[in-house]
Tab-separated table of C-alpha atoms in Angstrom:
chain	number	residue	atom	x	y	z
A	1	MET	CA	-11.543	-14.491	-6.974
A	2	GLY	CA	-13.242	-15.813	-3.886
A	3	GLU	CA	-16.669	-14.562	-2.064
A	4	ALA	CA	-14.713	-12.824	0.735
A	5	ALA	CA	-12.463	-11.063	-1.161
A	6	LEU	CA	-15.254	-9.868	-3.390
A	7	ARG	CA	-16.860	-8.645	-0.043
A	8	PHE	CA	-13.857	-6.830	0.942
A	9	GLU	CA	-13.376	-5.257	-2.437
A	10	GLU	CA	-16.821	-3.732	-2.406
A	11	ARG	CA	-16.589	-2.301	1.226
A	12	ARG	CA	-13.548	-0.063	-0.341
A	13	ALA	CA	-15.145	3.262	-0.328
A	14	GLU	CA	-12.422	5.273	-2.483
A	15	PRO	CA	-11.734	4.360	-5.809
A	16	ARG	CA	-8.006	2.497	-6.846
A	17	HIS	CA	-5.823	3.986	-9.513
A	18	GLU	CA	-3.754	1.462	-11.228
A	19	GLY	CA	-0.757	2.925	-13.521
A	20	LEU	CA	-0.937	6.388	-11.992
A	21	VAL	CA	2.196	5.571	-10.035
A	22	THR	CA	4.431	2.539	-10.653
A	23	ARG	CA	7.129	2.630	-8.343
A	24	ALA	CA	7.823	3.779	-5.011
A	25	THR	CA	10.509	3.564	-2.182
A	26	LEU	CA	9.577	1.403	0.890
A	27	HIS	CA	11.358	2.536	4.122
A	28	PHE	CA	11.139	-0.855	6.121
A	29	ARG	CA	13.011	-1.481	9.287
A	30	GLY	CA	15.429	1.314	8.218
A	31	GLN	CA	16.334	-0.110	5.088
A	32	PRO	CA	14.865	1.633	1.615
A	33	PHE	CA	13.494	-0.947	-1.010
A	34	ASP	CA	12.338	-0.103	-4.346
A	35	VAL	CA	8.646	-1.635	-4.674
A	36	ALA	CA	6.396	-1.863	-7.599
A	37	VAL	CA	3.202	0.033	-6.863
A	38	LEU	CA	-0.109	-2.102	-8.089
A	39	ASP	CA	-2.446	0.265	-6.981
A	40	ILE	CA	-2.919	3.404	-4.956
A	41	SER	CA	-5.999	5.500	-3.418
A	42	SER	CA	-6.453	8.497	-1.484
A	43	ARG	CA	-6.091	6.239	1.964
A	44	GLY	CA	-3.743	3.430	1.074
A	45	THR	CA	-1.646	1.611	-1.832
A	46	GLN	CA	-1.159	-2.071	-2.564
A	47	ILE	CA	2.757	-2.901	-3.207
A	48	GLU	CA	4.574	-5.776	-4.874
A	49	SER	CA	7.455	-6.641	-2.836
A	50	PRO	CA	9.027	-10.294	-1.345
A	51	LEU	CA	9.238	-8.556	1.883
A	52	ASN	CA	7.441	-9.811	4.892
A	53	PRO	CA	6.267	-7.224	7.240
A	54	ARG	CA	4.230	-8.117	10.241
A	55	LEU	CA	0.555	-6.665	10.386
A	56	GLY	CA	0.271	-3.207	11.707
A	57	GLU	CA	3.717	-2.447	11.177
A	58	ASN	CA	4.936	0.879	10.670
A	59	VAL	CA	6.506	1.774	7.548
A	60	VAL	CA	7.394	5.052	5.165
A	61	VAL	CA	6.454	5.262	1.683
A	62	GLU	CA	7.979	7.626	-0.817
A	63	PHE	CA	6.801	8.301	-4.190
A	64	GLU	CA	8.563	10.218	-6.950
A	65	ALA	CA	8.463	13.832	-6.597
A	66	CYS	CA	6.210	13.713	-3.133
A	67	SER	CA	7.005	13.859	0.609
A	68	ARG	CA	7.440	10.512	2.471
A	69	MET	CA	4.660	9.576	3.749
A	70	HIS	CA	3.976	7.162	7.191
A	71	ALA	CA	1.867	4.048	6.768
A	72	PHE	CA	0.921	0.507	8.383
A	73	VAL	CA	0.649	-2.711	6.811
A	74	ARG	CA	-2.916	-3.630	6.654
A	75	TRP	CA	-2.451	-6.939	5.101
A	76	VAL	CA	0.436	-8.987	3.154
A	77	ARG	CA	-0.455	-11.881	0.842
A	78	ASP	CA	1.401	-13.773	-2.085
A	79	GLY	CA	3.958	-11.301	-2.437
A	80	ARG	CA	1.796	-8.037	-2.523
A	81	ILE	CA	1.528	-5.906	0.555
A	82	GLY	CA	-1.550	-3.478	1.351
A	83	LEU	CA	-0.665	-0.159	3.191
A	84	ARG	CA	-2.694	2.346	4.950
A	85	PHE	CA	-1.549	5.841	4.800
A	86	GLY	CA	-1.257	7.980	7.958
A	87	HIS	CA	-3.406	10.602	6.141
A	88	GLU	CA	-5.182	10.871	3.249
A	89	LEU	CA	-3.424	11.695	-0.127
A	90	VAL	CA	-4.973	14.154	-2.441
A	91	ILE	CA	-4.935	12.346	-5.979
A	92	GLY	CA	-5.292	14.468	-9.056
């Protein structure tokens, strides 16, 4: 991992959980897509998808047995997408 990526990782205040959630439905431009969830935190999630959203684009994320959540695209890189939730999620 590069130095800039390490600095970004260090700025994250909330812990990331891997394996807690593995799949989600991403509602993107009016269409549902099944996506892999790489990690999740109280404020966002990292997913794996070939989709190419714009930075700041609004999406809706739906996890199994949970309500739909509004989110926006924080970053897109190498088939992964970072999403920031519209409100904080209680995990646990």
